GROMACS .gro file of N, CA and C in nm:
model
  540
    1MET      N    1  -1.149  -2.276 -14.571
    1MET     CA    2  -1.202  -2.345 -14.454
    1MET      C    3  -1.339  -2.403 -14.488
    2THR      N    4  -1.365  -2.523 -14.447
    2THR     CA    5  -1.489  -2.592 -14.476
    2THR      C    6  -1.595  -2.546 -14.376
    3SER      N    7  -1.716  -2.528 -14.425
    3SER     CA    8  -1.824  -2.484 -14.336
    3SER      C    9  -1.867  -2.599 -14.246
    4PRO      N   10  -1.919  -2.567 -14.127
    4PRO     CA   11  -1.966  -2.673 -14.037
    4PRO      C   12  -2.076  -2.758 -14.098
    5GLU      N   13  -2.161  -2.698 -14.180
    5GLU     CA   14  -2.270  -2.773 -14.241
    5GLU      C   15  -2.218  -2.878 -14.339
    6SER      N   16  -2.117  -2.839 -14.419
    6SER     CA   17  -2.063  -2.936 -14.515
    6SER      C   18  -1.985  -3.046 -14.442
    7LEU      N   19  -1.915  -3.009 -14.333
    7LEU     CA   20  -1.847  -3.110 -14.253
    7LEU      C   21  -1.948  -3.209 -14.196
    8LEU      N   22  -2.057  -3.155 -14.145
    8LEU     CA   23  -2.161  -3.240 -14.087
    8LEU      C   24  -2.215  -3.337 -14.192
    9ALA      N   25  -2.242  -3.287 -14.310
    9ALA     CA   26  -2.298  -3.372 -14.416
    9ALA      C   27  -2.199  -3.480 -14.461
   10THR      N   28  -2.073  -3.446 -14.473
   10THR     CA   29  -1.977  -3.544 -14.523
   10THR      C   30  -1.931  -3.641 -14.414
   11LEU      N   31  -1.928  -3.599 -14.288
   11LEU     CA   32  -1.874  -3.683 -14.183
   11LEU      C   33  -1.979  -3.769 -14.112
   12THR      N   34  -2.106  -3.738 -14.125
   12THR     CA   35  -2.210  -3.812 -14.053
   12THR      C   36  -2.208  -3.961 -14.081
   13PRO      N   37  -2.205  -4.007 -14.208
   13PRO     CA   38  -2.203  -4.152 -14.231
   13PRO      C   39  -2.076  -4.219 -14.178
   14LEU      N   40  -1.962  -4.152 -14.193
   14LEU     CA   41  -1.836  -4.208 -14.144
   14LEU      C   42  -1.837  -4.217 -13.992
   15LEU      N   43  -1.884  -4.112 -13.926
   15LEU     CA   44  -1.890  -4.113 -13.780
   15LEU      C   45  -1.984  -4.222 -13.729
   16ALA      N   46  -2.098  -4.239 -13.794
   16ALA     CA   47  -2.192  -4.342 -13.753
   16ALA      C   48  -2.129  -4.481 -13.764
   17ALA      N   49  -2.059  -4.506 -13.874
   17ALA     CA   50  -1.995  -4.637 -13.894
   17ALA      C   51  -1.882  -4.659 -13.794
   18GLU      N   52  -1.798  -4.559 -13.775
   18GLU     CA   53  -1.686  -4.572 -13.680
   18GLU      C   54  -1.738  -4.590 -13.537
   19SER      N   55  -1.842  -4.518 -13.501
   19SER     CA   56  -1.897  -4.528 -13.366
   19SER      C   57  -1.957  -4.666 -13.340
   20ARG      N   58  -2.029  -4.719 -13.440
   20ARG     CA   59  -2.084  -4.853 -13.424
   20ARG      C   60  -1.973  -4.956 -13.408
   21ALA      N   61  -1.863  -4.938 -13.480
   21ALA     CA   62  -1.753  -5.034 -13.474
   21ALA      C   63  -1.680  -5.029 -13.340
   22GLU      N   64  -1.666  -4.911 -13.280
   22GLU     CA   65  -1.589  -4.896 -13.157
   22GLU      C   66  -1.673  -4.906 -13.030
   23ALA      N   67  -1.801  -4.878 -13.038
   23ALA     CA   68  -1.885  -4.869 -12.918
   23ALA      C   69  -1.897  -5.000 -12.843
   24ALA      N   70  -1.909  -5.110 -12.913
   24ALA     CA   71  -1.927  -5.239 -12.845
   24ALA      C   72  -1.807  -5.273 -12.757
   25ALA      N   73  -1.687  -5.251 -12.809
   25ALA     CA   74  -1.567  -5.281 -12.732
   25ALA      C   75  -1.552  -5.186 -12.613
   26ALA      N   76  -1.604  -5.064 -12.628
   26ALA     CA   77  -1.594  -4.966 -12.519
   26ALA      C   78  -1.706  -4.983 -12.417
   27GLY      N   79  -1.808  -5.059 -12.453
   27GLY     CA   80  -1.919  -5.082 -12.361
   27GLY      C   81  -2.011  -4.962 -12.348
   28ILE      N   82  -2.024  -4.883 -12.454
   28ILE     CA   83  -2.114  -4.767 -12.451
   28ILE      C   84  -2.205  -4.770 -12.573
   29ASP      N   85  -2.303  -4.684 -12.571
   29ASP     CA   86  -2.398  -4.673 -12.679
   29ASP      C   87  -2.331  -4.598 -12.796
   30PRO      N   88  -2.346  -4.645 -12.920
   30PRO     CA   89  -2.285  -4.575 -13.034
   30PRO      C   90  -2.330  -4.429 -13.044
   31ALA      N   91  -2.454  -4.401 -13.009
   31ALA     CA   92  -2.503  -4.263 -13.016
   31ALA      C   93  -2.429  -4.173 -12.917
   32ASP      N   94  -2.396  -4.227 -12.799
   32ASP     CA   95  -2.320  -4.149 -12.701
   32ASP      C   96  -2.180  -4.119 -12.753
   33LEU      N   97  -2.121  -4.218 -12.819
   33LEU     CA   98  -1.988  -4.199 -12.876
   33LEU      C   99  -1.992  -4.094 -12.987
   34GLU      N  100  -2.092  -4.102 -13.072
   34GLU     CA  101  -2.109  -4.001 -13.178
   34GLU      C  102  -2.122  -3.862 -13.119
   35GLN      N  103  -2.205  -3.850 -13.017
   35GLN     CA  104  -2.229  -3.720 -12.955
   35GLN      C  105  -2.100  -3.662 -12.897
   36ALA      N  106  -2.019  -3.746 -12.832
   36ALA     CA  107  -1.893  -3.699 -12.773
   36ALA      C  108  -1.798  -3.649 -12.882
   37VAL      N  109  -1.793  -3.720 -12.994
   37VAL     CA  110  -1.703  -3.679 -13.102
   37VAL      C  111  -1.754  -3.551 -13.168
   38TRP      N  112  -1.885  -3.539 -13.188
   38TRP     CA  113  -1.939  -3.415 -13.244
   38TRP      C  114  -1.905  -3.298 -13.153
   39LEU      N  115  -1.915  -3.320 -13.024
   39LEU     CA  116  -1.883  -3.213 -12.930
   39LEU      C  117  -1.736  -3.171 -12.942
   40ARG      N  118  -1.647  -3.269 -12.952
   40ARG     CA  119  -1.504  -3.237 -12.971
   40ARG      C  120  -1.481  -3.158 -13.098
   41LEU      N  121  -1.551  -3.197 -13.205
   41LEU     CA  122  -1.536  -3.126 -13.332
   41LEU      C  123  -1.588  -2.983 -13.321
   42LEU      N  124  -1.703  -2.966 -13.260
   42LEU     CA  125  -1.758  -2.831 -13.244
   42LEU      C  126  -1.669  -2.744 -13.158
   43GLU      N  127  -1.607  -2.802 -13.057
   43GLU     CA  128  -1.514  -2.724 -12.974
   43GLU      C  129  -1.395  -2.678 -13.057
   44ARG      N  130  -1.346  -2.766 -13.144
   44ARG     CA  131  -1.234  -2.727 -13.231
   44ARG      C  132  -1.276  -2.619 -13.329
   45LEU      N  133  -1.396  -2.634 -13.385
   45LEU     CA  134  -1.442  -2.535 -13.484
   45LEU      C  135  -1.466  -2.400 -13.419
   46SER      N  136  -1.514  -2.399 -13.295
   46SER     CA  137  -1.538  -2.272 -13.228
   46SER      C  138  -1.407  -2.202 -13.192
   47ALA      N  139  -1.299  -2.277 -13.182
   47ALA     CA  140  -1.168  -2.220 -13.155
   47ALA      C  141  -1.093  -2.192 -13.286
   48ASP      N  142  -1.164  -2.197 -13.398
   48ASP     CA  143  -1.104  -2.177 -13.530
   48ASP      C  144  -0.984  -2.269 -13.552
   49ASP      N  145  -1.002  -2.395 -13.514
   49ASP     CA  146  -0.896  -2.494 -13.527
   49ASP      C  147  -0.952  -2.616 -13.600
   50ALA      N  148  -1.005  -2.594 -13.718
   50ALA     CA  149  -1.063  -2.703 -13.795
   50ALA      C  150  -0.953  -2.800 -13.838
   51PRO      N  151  -0.982  -2.932 -13.829
   51PRO     CA  152  -0.880  -3.028 -13.870
   51PRO      C  153  -0.854  -3.019 -14.020
   52GLU      N  154  -0.727  -3.039 -14.058
   52GLU     CA  155  -0.691  -3.032 -14.200
   52GLU      C  156  -0.749  -3.151 -14.277
   53ARG      N  157  -0.741  -3.269 -14.214
   53ARG     CA  158  -0.796  -3.390 -14.276
   53ARG      C  159  -0.906  -3.441 -14.185
   54PRO      N  160  -1.028  -3.395 -14.204
   54PRO     CA  161  -1.138  -3.425 -14.110
   54PRO      C  162  -1.167  -3.574 -14.093
   55ALA      N  163  -1.159  -3.651 -14.198
   55ALA     CA  164  -1.190  -3.794 -14.187
   55ALA      C  165  -1.088  -3.865 -14.097
   56ASP      N  166  -0.961  -3.834 -14.114
   56ASP     CA  167  -0.858  -3.894 -14.029
   56ASP      C  168  -0.874  -3.848 -13.884
   57TRP      N  169  -0.900  -3.718 -13.868
   57TRP     CA  170  -0.920  -3.665 -13.733
   57TRP      C  171  -1.038  -3.734 -13.666
   58LEU      N  172  -1.145  -3.754 -13.743
   58LEU     CA  173  -1.265  -3.816 -13.688
   58LEU      C  174  -1.237  -3.959 -13.641
   59ARG      N  175  -1.163  -4.036 -13.720
   59ARG     CA  176  -1.130  -4.173 -13.679
   59ARG      C  177  -1.049  -4.175 -13.550
   60ARG      N  178  -0.950  -4.085 -13.542
   60ARG     CA  179  -0.868  -4.077 -13.419
   60ARG      C  180  -0.954  -4.033 -13.300
   61ALA      N  181  -1.044  -3.939 -13.323
   61ALA     CA  182  -1.128  -3.889 -13.215
   61ALA      C  183  -1.223  -3.998 -13.163
   62VAL      N  184  -1.277  -4.078 -13.253
   62VAL     CA  185  -1.366  -4.187 -13.213
   62VAL      C  186  -1.290  -4.286 -13.127
   63ARG      N  187  -1.171  -4.323 -13.170
   63ARG     CA  188  -1.091  -4.418 -13.092
   63ARG      C  189  -1.050  -4.360 -12.957
   64ALA      N  190  -1.017  -4.232 -12.954
   64ALA     CA  191  -0.979  -4.168 -12.828
   64ALA      C  192  -1.097  -4.164 -12.731
   65GLU      N  193  -1.214  -4.131 -12.781
   65GLU     CA  194  -1.333  -4.128 -12.696
   65GLU      C  195  -1.369  -4.269 -12.647
   66ALA      N  196  -1.350  -4.368 -12.732
   66ALA     CA  197  -1.378  -4.507 -12.692
   66ALA      C  198  -1.282  -4.551 -12.581
   67ARG      N  199  -1.153  -4.515 -12.596
   67ARG     CA  200  -1.055  -4.548 -12.491
   67ARG      C  201  -1.094  -4.479 -12.359
   68LEU      N  202  -1.132  -4.353 -12.368
   68LEU     CA  203  -1.174  -4.279 -12.248
   68LEU      C  204  -1.295  -4.346 -12.183
   69ALA      N  205  -1.389  -4.390 -12.262
   69ALA     CA  206  -1.508  -4.457 -12.208
   69ALA      C  207  -1.472  -4.588 -12.141
   70ARG      N  208  -1.378  -4.664 -12.200
   70ARG     CA  209  -1.334  -4.790 -12.138
   70ARG      C  210  -1.268  -4.764 -12.004
   71ARG      N  211  -1.179  -4.665 -11.997
   71ARG     CA  212  -1.112  -4.634 -11.871
   71ARG      C  213  -1.212  -4.587 -11.767
   72THR      N  214  -1.305  -4.504 -11.806
   72THR     CA  215  -1.404  -4.451 -11.712
   72THR      C  216  -1.496  -4.560 -11.662
   73SER      N  217  -1.540  -4.648 -11.749
   73SER     CA  218  -1.633  -4.753 -11.707
   73SER      C  219  -1.567  -4.849 -11.609
   74GLY      N  220  -1.436  -4.863 -11.612
   74GLY     CA  221  -1.366  -4.948 -11.517
   74GLY      C  222  -1.366  -4.891 -11.377
   75ARG      N  223  -1.382  -4.760 -11.365
   75ARG     CA  224  -1.380  -4.696 -11.234
   75ARG      C  225  -1.520  -4.665 -11.181
   76GLU      N  226  -1.618  -4.660 -11.266
   76GLU     CA  227  -1.753  -4.625 -11.223
   76GLU      C  228  -1.825  -4.745 -11.167
   77ARG      N  229  -1.904  -4.721 -11.065
   77ARG     CA  230  -1.986  -4.825 -11.003
   77ARG      C  231  -2.129  -4.773 -10.995
   78PRO      N  232  -2.227  -4.861 -11.012
   78PRO     CA  233  -2.366  -4.817 -11.004
   78PRO      C  234  -2.402  -4.771 -10.864
   79TYR      N  235  -2.489  -4.674 -10.854
   79TYR     CA  236  -2.534  -4.621 -10.726
   79TYR      C  237  -2.660  -4.696 -10.685
   80HIS      N  238  -2.662  -4.745 -10.562
   80HIS     CA  239  -2.775  -4.824 -10.514
   80HIS      C  240  -2.846  -4.754 -10.398
   81GLY      N  241  -2.851  -4.623 -10.400
   81GLY     CA  242  -2.922  -4.551 -10.295
   81GLY      C  243  -2.854  -4.564 -10.161
   82ASP      N  244  -2.933  -4.580 -10.055
   82ASP     CA  245  -2.881  -4.588  -9.920
   82ASP      C  246  -2.844  -4.729  -9.879
   83ALA      N  247  -2.853  -4.824  -9.970
   83ALA     CA  248  -2.824  -4.963  -9.936
   83ALA      C  249  -2.674  -4.981  -9.916
   84PRO      N  250  -2.635  -5.064  -9.819
   84PRO     CA  251  -2.493  -5.093  -9.803
   84PRO      C  252  -2.439  -5.164  -9.927
   85PRO      N  253  -2.307  -5.155  -9.954
   85PRO     CA  254  -2.253  -5.215 -10.076
   85PRO      C  255  -2.287  -5.362 -10.091
   86ASP      N  256  -2.293  -5.438  -9.982
   86ASP     CA  257  -2.322  -5.582  -9.992
   86ASP      C  258  -2.467  -5.605 -10.033
   87ALA      N  259  -2.558  -5.515  -9.992
   87ALA     CA  260  -2.700  -5.536 -10.015
   87ALA      C  261  -2.736  -5.527 -10.163
   88ALA      N  262  -2.650  -5.467 -10.244
   88ALA     CA  263  -2.680  -5.454 -10.386
   88ALA      C  264  -2.686  -5.590 -10.453
   89HIS      N  265  -2.615  -5.690 -10.397
   89HIS     CA  266  -2.610  -5.821 -10.459
   89HIS      C  267  -2.705  -5.920 -10.393
   90GLU      N  268  -2.777  -5.879 -10.290
   90GLU     CA  269  -2.867  -5.970 -10.221
   90GLU      C  270  -2.998  -5.982 -10.297
   91ALA      N  271  -3.062  -6.094 -10.276
   91ALA     CA  272  -3.193  -6.114 -10.338
   91ALA      C  273  -3.294  -6.026 -10.267
   92PRO      N  274  -3.380  -5.957 -10.343
   92PRO     CA  275  -3.482  -5.877 -10.278
   92PRO      C  276  -3.585  -5.967 -10.211
   93GLY      N  277  -3.654  -5.914 -10.118
   93GLY     CA  278  -3.757  -5.992 -10.051
   93GLY      C  279  -3.721  -6.019  -9.907
   94PRO      N  280  -3.786  -6.118  -9.849
   94PRO     CA  281  -3.768  -6.143  -9.706
   94PRO      C  282  -3.626  -6.183  -9.668
   95GLU      N  283  -3.557  -6.259  -9.755
   95GLU     CA  284  -3.421  -6.301  -9.721
   95GLU      C  285  -3.327  -6.182  -9.713
   96GLY      N  286  -3.335  -6.094  -9.813
   96GLY     CA  287  -3.250  -5.975  -9.815
   96GLY      C  288  -3.280  -5.884  -9.697
   97SER      N  289  -3.409  -5.869  -9.665
   97SER     CA  290  -3.447  -5.785  -9.551
   97SER      C  291  -3.397  -5.844  -9.421
   98ALA      N  292  -3.405  -5.975  -9.407
   98ALA     CA  293  -3.358  -6.041  -9.285
   98ALA      C  294  -3.207  -6.026  -9.269
   99LEU      N  295  -3.133  -6.041  -9.379
   99LEU     CA  296  -2.988  -6.026  -9.372
   99LEU      C  297  -2.947  -5.882  -9.339
  100THR      N  298  -3.017  -5.786  -9.397
  100THR     CA  299  -2.988  -5.645  -9.368
  100THR      C  300  -3.018  -5.615  -9.222
  101ALA      N  301  -3.131  -5.662  -9.172
  101ALA     CA  302  -3.167  -5.639  -9.031
  101ALA      C  303  -3.065  -5.704  -8.938
  102GLU      N  304  -3.019  -5.823  -8.972
  102GLU     CA  305  -2.919  -5.892  -8.890
  102GLU      C  306  -2.788  -5.815  -8.887
  103ARG      N  307  -2.747  -5.763  -9.002
  103ARG     CA  308  -2.624  -5.682  -9.007
  103ARG      C  309  -2.636  -5.559  -8.918
  104ARG      N  310  -2.750  -5.494  -8.925
  104ARG     CA  311  -2.772  -5.374  -8.841
  104ARG      C  312  -2.771  -5.409  -8.693
  105ARG      N  313  -2.835  -5.521  -8.655
  105ARG     CA  314  -2.833  -5.562  -8.514
  105ARG      C  315  -2.693  -5.592  -8.467
  106THR      N  316  -2.615  -5.661  -8.551
  106THR     CA  317  -2.477  -5.693  -8.516
  106THR      C  318  -2.395  -5.566  -8.499
  107LEU      N  319  -2.413  -5.472  -8.588
  107LEU     CA  320  -2.340  -5.346  -8.579
  107LEU      C  321  -2.378  -5.270  -8.453
  108ARG      N  322  -2.509  -5.257  -8.425
  108ARG     CA  323  -2.552  -5.185  -8.304
  108ARG      C  324  -2.501  -5.252  -8.178
  109ALA      N  325  -2.503  -5.385  -8.174
  109ALA     CA  326  -2.454  -5.456  -8.055
  109ALA      C  327  -2.304  -5.434  -8.037
  110ALA      N  328  -2.229  -5.435  -8.146
  110ALA     CA  329  -2.085  -5.412  -8.137
  110ALA      C  330  -2.056  -5.269  -8.094
  111VAL      N  331  -2.135  -5.173  -8.141
  111VAL     CA  332  -2.116  -5.033  -8.103
  111VAL      C  333  -2.133  -5.016  -7.952
  112THR      N  334  -2.233  -5.083  -7.895
  112THR     CA  335  -2.257  -5.068  -7.751
  112THR      C  336  -2.146  -5.130  -7.667
  113ARG      N  337  -2.069  -5.223  -7.724
  113ARG     CA  338  -1.960  -5.288  -7.649
  113ARG      C  339  -1.826  -5.216  -7.663
  114THR      N  340  -1.820  -5.112  -7.745
  114THR     CA  341  -1.693  -5.040  -7.759
  114THR      C  342  -1.661  -4.965  -7.630
  115PRO      N  343  -1.532  -4.940  -7.603
  115PRO     CA  344  -1.493  -4.879  -7.476
  115PRO      C  345  -1.509  -4.727  -7.473
  116GLY      N  346  -1.511  -4.673  -7.351
  116GLY     CA  347  -1.507  -4.528  -7.329
  116GLY      C  348  -1.623  -4.453  -7.391
  117ARG      N  349  -1.587  -4.342  -7.459
  117ARG     CA  350  -1.689  -4.257  -7.521
  117ARG      C  351  -1.729  -4.306  -7.660
  118CYS      N  352  -1.671  -4.414  -7.704
  118CYS     CA  353  -1.697  -4.464  -7.840
  118CYS      C  354  -1.844  -4.493  -7.867
  119PRO      N  355  -1.920  -4.556  -7.773
  119PRO     CA  356  -2.060  -4.582  -7.807
  119PRO      C  357  -2.138  -4.454  -7.838
  120ARG      N  358  -2.117  -4.350  -7.757
  120ARG     CA  359  -2.190  -4.223  -7.782
  120ARG      C  360  -2.147  -4.162  -7.915
  121LEU      N  361  -2.016  -4.165  -7.943
  121LEU     CA  362  -1.966  -4.107  -8.067
  121LEU      C  363  -2.020  -4.184  -8.188
  122LEU      N  364  -2.012  -4.316  -8.184
  122LEU     CA  365  -2.057  -4.396  -8.299
  122LEU      C  366  -2.207  -4.386  -8.320
  123HIS      N  367  -2.284  -4.381  -8.210
  123HIS     CA  368  -2.429  -4.361  -8.225
  123HIS      C  369  -2.458  -4.226  -8.291
  124ALA      N  370  -2.381  -4.125  -8.252
  124ALA     CA  371  -2.400  -3.993  -8.313
  124ALA      C  372  -2.363  -3.997  -8.461
  125MET      N  373  -2.257  -4.069  -8.495
  125MET     CA  374  -2.215  -4.077  -8.636
  125MET      C  375  -2.315  -4.155  -8.720
  126LEU      N  376  -2.384  -4.253  -8.658
  126LEU     CA  377  -2.482  -4.334  -8.730
  126LEU      C  378  -2.621  -4.273  -8.730
  127ASP      N  379  -2.637  -4.158  -8.667
  127ASP     CA  380  -2.767  -4.093  -8.656
  127ASP      C  381  -2.822  -4.061  -8.796
  128PRO      N  382  -2.947  -4.099  -8.824
  128PRO     CA  383  -3.004  -4.071  -8.957
  128PRO      C  384  -3.015  -3.922  -8.987
  129ALA      N  385  -3.014  -3.835  -8.883
  129ALA     CA  386  -3.021  -3.691  -8.907
  129ALA      C  387  -2.891  -3.637  -8.964
  130ASP      N  388  -2.784  -3.718  -8.965
  130ASP     CA  389  -2.655  -3.683  -9.021
  130ASP      C  390  -2.601  -3.551  -8.964
  131PRO      N  391  -2.573  -3.550  -8.832
  131PRO     CA  392  -2.524  -3.425  -8.770
  131PRO      C  393  -2.384  -3.390  -8.819
  132THR      N  394  -2.351  -3.262  -8.809
  132THR     CA  395  -2.219  -3.215  -8.848
  132THR      C  396  -2.119  -3.247  -8.738
  133TYR      N  397  -1.989  -3.235  -8.769
  133TYR     CA  398  -1.886  -3.256  -8.667
  133TYR      C  399  -1.905  -3.159  -8.551
  134ARG      N  400  -1.942  -3.036  -8.582
  134ARG     CA  401  -1.963  -2.936  -8.477
  134ARG      C  402  -2.076  -2.979  -8.383
  135GLU      N  403  -2.185  -3.030  -8.438
  135GLU     CA  404  -2.297  -3.075  -8.356
  135GLU      C  405  -2.259  -3.196  -8.271
  136ILE      N  406  -2.186  -3.289  -8.331
  136ILE     CA  407  -2.144  -3.409  -8.255
  136ILE      C  408  -2.050  -3.369  -8.142
  137ALA      N  409  -1.952  -3.282  -8.172
  137ALA     CA  410  -1.857  -3.238  -8.070
  137ALA      C  411  -1.930  -3.167  -7.957
  138GLY      N  412  -2.029  -3.084  -7.989
  138GLY     CA  413  -2.106  -3.015  -7.886
  138GLY      C  414  -2.186  -3.112  -7.801
  139ALA      N  415  -2.245  -3.213  -7.863
  139ALA     CA  416  -2.326  -3.309  -7.788
  139ALA      C  417  -2.238  -3.395  -7.696
  140LEU      N  418  -2.115  -3.424  -7.739
  140LEU     CA  419  -2.025  -3.507  -7.658
  140LEU      C  420  -1.942  -3.425  -7.560
  141GLY      N  421  -1.942  -3.292  -7.577
  141GLY     CA  422  -1.866  -3.206  -7.488
  141GLY      C  423  -1.716  -3.215  -7.512
  142ILE      N  424  -1.675  -3.233  -7.636
  142ILE     CA  425  -1.532  -3.238  -7.669
  142ILE      C  426  -1.504  -3.137  -7.780
  143SER      N  427  -1.376  -3.108  -7.801
  143SER     CA  428  -1.342  -3.012  -7.907
  143SER      C  429  -1.360  -3.078  -8.043
  144GLN      N  430  -1.391  -2.995  -8.140
  144GLN     CA  431  -1.414  -3.045  -8.276
  144GLN      C  432  -1.285  -3.104  -8.333
  145GLY      N  433  -1.169  -3.051  -8.294
  145GLY     CA  434  -1.041  -3.100  -8.345
  145GLY      C  435  -1.007  -3.240  -8.296
  146SER      N  436  -1.057  -3.277  -8.178
  146SER     CA  437  -1.026  -3.411  -8.127
  146SER      C  438  -1.126  -3.516  -8.175
  147LEU      N  439  -1.229  -3.471  -8.244
  147LEU     CA  440  -1.332  -3.563  -8.290
  147LEU      C  441  -1.279  -3.660  -8.396
  148GLY      N  442  -1.199  -3.612  -8.491
  148GLY     CA  443  -1.146  -3.697  -8.597
  148GLY      C  444  -1.058  -3.811  -8.543
  149PRO      N  445  -0.957  -3.779  -8.459
  149PRO     CA  446  -0.874  -3.887  -8.404
  149PRO      C  447  -0.955  -3.985  -8.318
  150MET      N  448  -1.050  -3.931  -8.242
  150MET     CA  449  -1.133  -4.018  -8.158
  150MET      C  450  -1.218  -4.109  -8.246
  151ARG      N  451  -1.274  -4.054  -8.350
  151ARG     CA  452  -1.355  -4.132  -8.444
  151ARG      C  453  -1.271  -4.243  -8.506
  152SER      N  454  -1.148  -4.209  -8.544
  152SER     CA  455  -1.059  -4.308  -8.604
  152SER      C  456  -1.030  -4.422  -8.508
  153ARG      N  457  -1.002  -4.389  -8.382
  153ARG     CA  458  -0.976  -4.494  -8.282
  153ARG      C  459  -1.099  -4.581  -8.260
  154CYS      N  460  -1.215  -4.517  -8.250
  154CYS     CA  461  -1.338  -4.592  -8.225
  154CYS      C  462  -1.372  -4.683  -8.343
  155LEU      N  463  -1.355  -4.634  -8.464
  155LEU     CA  464  -1.383  -4.717  -8.581
  155LEU      C  465  -1.283  -4.833  -8.591
  156GLY      N  466  -1.158  -4.809  -8.554
  156GLY     CA  467  -1.059  -4.917  -8.553
  156GLY      C  468  -1.097  -5.025  -8.452
  157CYS      N  469  -1.141  -4.982  -8.335
  157CYS     CA  470  -1.185  -5.076  -8.232
  157CYS      C  471  -1.306  -5.155  -8.282
  158LEU      N  472  -1.402  -5.085  -8.340
  158LEU     CA  473  -1.522  -5.150  -8.393
  158LEU      C  474  -1.486  -5.249  -8.504
  159ARG      N  475  -1.394  -5.210  -8.590
  159ARG     CA  476  -1.350  -5.297  -8.700
  159ARG      C  477  -1.289  -5.426  -8.644
  160ARG      N  478  -1.203  -5.413  -8.542
  160ARG     CA  479  -1.141  -5.532  -8.483
  160ARG      C  480  -1.246  -5.621  -8.417
  161MET      N  481  -1.343  -5.560  -8.351
  161MET     CA  482  -1.449  -5.639  -8.285
  161MET      C  483  -1.531  -5.715  -8.388
  162LEU      N  484  -1.569  -5.648  -8.495
  162LEU     CA  485  -1.651  -5.713  -8.597
  162LEU      C  486  -1.572  -5.819  -8.673
  163ALA      N  487  -1.443  -5.796  -8.695
  163ALA     CA  488  -1.361  -5.895  -8.764
  163ALA      C  489  -1.349  -6.022  -8.682
  164ALA      N  490  -1.347  -6.008  -8.550
  164ALA     CA  491  -1.339  -6.126  -8.463
  164ALA      C  492  -1.470  -6.203  -8.463
  165GLU      N  493  -1.582  -6.135  -8.483
  165GLU     CA  494  -1.713  -6.201  -8.481
  165GLU      C  495  -1.747  -6.269  -8.612
  166VAL      N  496  -1.697  -6.215  -8.722
  166VAL     CA  497  -1.731  -6.269  -8.854
  166VAL      C  498  -1.635  -6.382  -8.886
  167PRO      N  499  -1.686  -6.503  -8.909
  167PRO     CA  500  -1.596  -6.614  -8.939
  167PRO      C  501  -1.529  -6.594  -9.074
  168ALA      N  502  -1.405  -6.636  -9.083
  168ALA     CA  503  -1.332  -6.627  -9.208
  168ALA      C  504  -1.392  -6.722  -9.308
  169SER      N  505  -1.395  -6.682  -9.433
  169SER     CA  506  -1.451  -6.768  -9.537
  169SER      C  507  -1.349  -6.875  -9.573
  170GLY      N  508  -1.390  -6.997  -9.562
  170GLY     CA  509  -1.302  -7.109  -9.597
  170GLY      C  510  -1.193  -7.131  -9.494
  171ARG      N  511  -1.117  -7.235  -9.512
  171ARG     CA  512  -1.010  -7.269  -9.422
  171ARG      C  513  -0.883  -7.197  -9.465
  172ARG      N  514  -0.814  -7.136  -9.370
  172ARG     CA  515  -0.690  -7.065  -9.402
  172ARG      C  516  -0.576  -7.128  -9.327
  173GLY      N  517  -0.461  -7.128  -9.388
  173GLY     CA  518  -0.342  -7.179  -9.322
  173GLY      C  519  -0.346  -7.330  -9.309
  174ARG      N  520  -0.256  -7.378  -9.227
  174ARG     CA  521  -0.245  -7.523  -9.208
  174ARG      C  522  -0.313  -7.563  -9.078
  175VAL      N  523  -0.374  -7.678  -9.079
  175VAL     CA  524  -0.433  -7.734  -8.956
  175VAL      C  525  -0.337  -7.840  -8.906
  176ARG      N  526  -0.301  -7.828  -8.781
  176ARG     CA  527  -0.202  -7.920  -8.725
  176ARG      C  528  -0.253  -8.064  -8.727
  177GLY      N  529  -0.165  -8.152  -8.763
  177GLY     CA  530  -0.196  -8.293  -8.760
  177GLY      C  531  -0.258  -8.346  -8.886
  178THR      N  532  -0.310  -8.259  -8.974
  178THR     CA  533  -0.375  -8.310  -9.096
  178THR      C  534  -0.294  -8.279  -9.221
  179ASP      N  535  -0.216  -8.170  -9.221
  179ASP     CA  536  -0.137  -8.133  -9.340
  179ASP      C  537   0.009  -8.170  -9.316
  180ARG      N  538   0.059  -8.256  -9.391
  180ARG     CA  539   0.202  -8.290  -9.381
  180ARG      C  540   0.253  -8.331  -9.514
   0.00000   0.00000   0.00000
């Protein structure tokens, strides 16, 4: 069995070259790819499962880690704090602030126009203190079990109201008298 130190010495140049070759296509840093492969190798060595042909194993491991990184990067999205998803693409400054404020005003106005107990429920759900379902149910005087279905109905109503207010982008369908 080869010692970890001798494996490290013989595989370091190969791993560096393989990682540099695969990292660009995977969209990750070559050092991160190297580190992931070293970790896989150390896990195998700690389980007394050293690869018979380390160089071949290393090449396969680099490619496997690169594939994993590509798949993962396709699902990951950057975190932009408390900003709404649309605000991440807005220009910072007065224009972005004005658009965000307008969105909030539109949302608050639509919430107040919802029917029944929906305005109280939605205001509670939008509360910056982030109350629990138990606290919201207690404040509204309803059971905690009926809160989920009620929330779903209220959000559906709000969604339909906002969809009617927001103009569709571009022209859709046919306009009578002009398309023939």
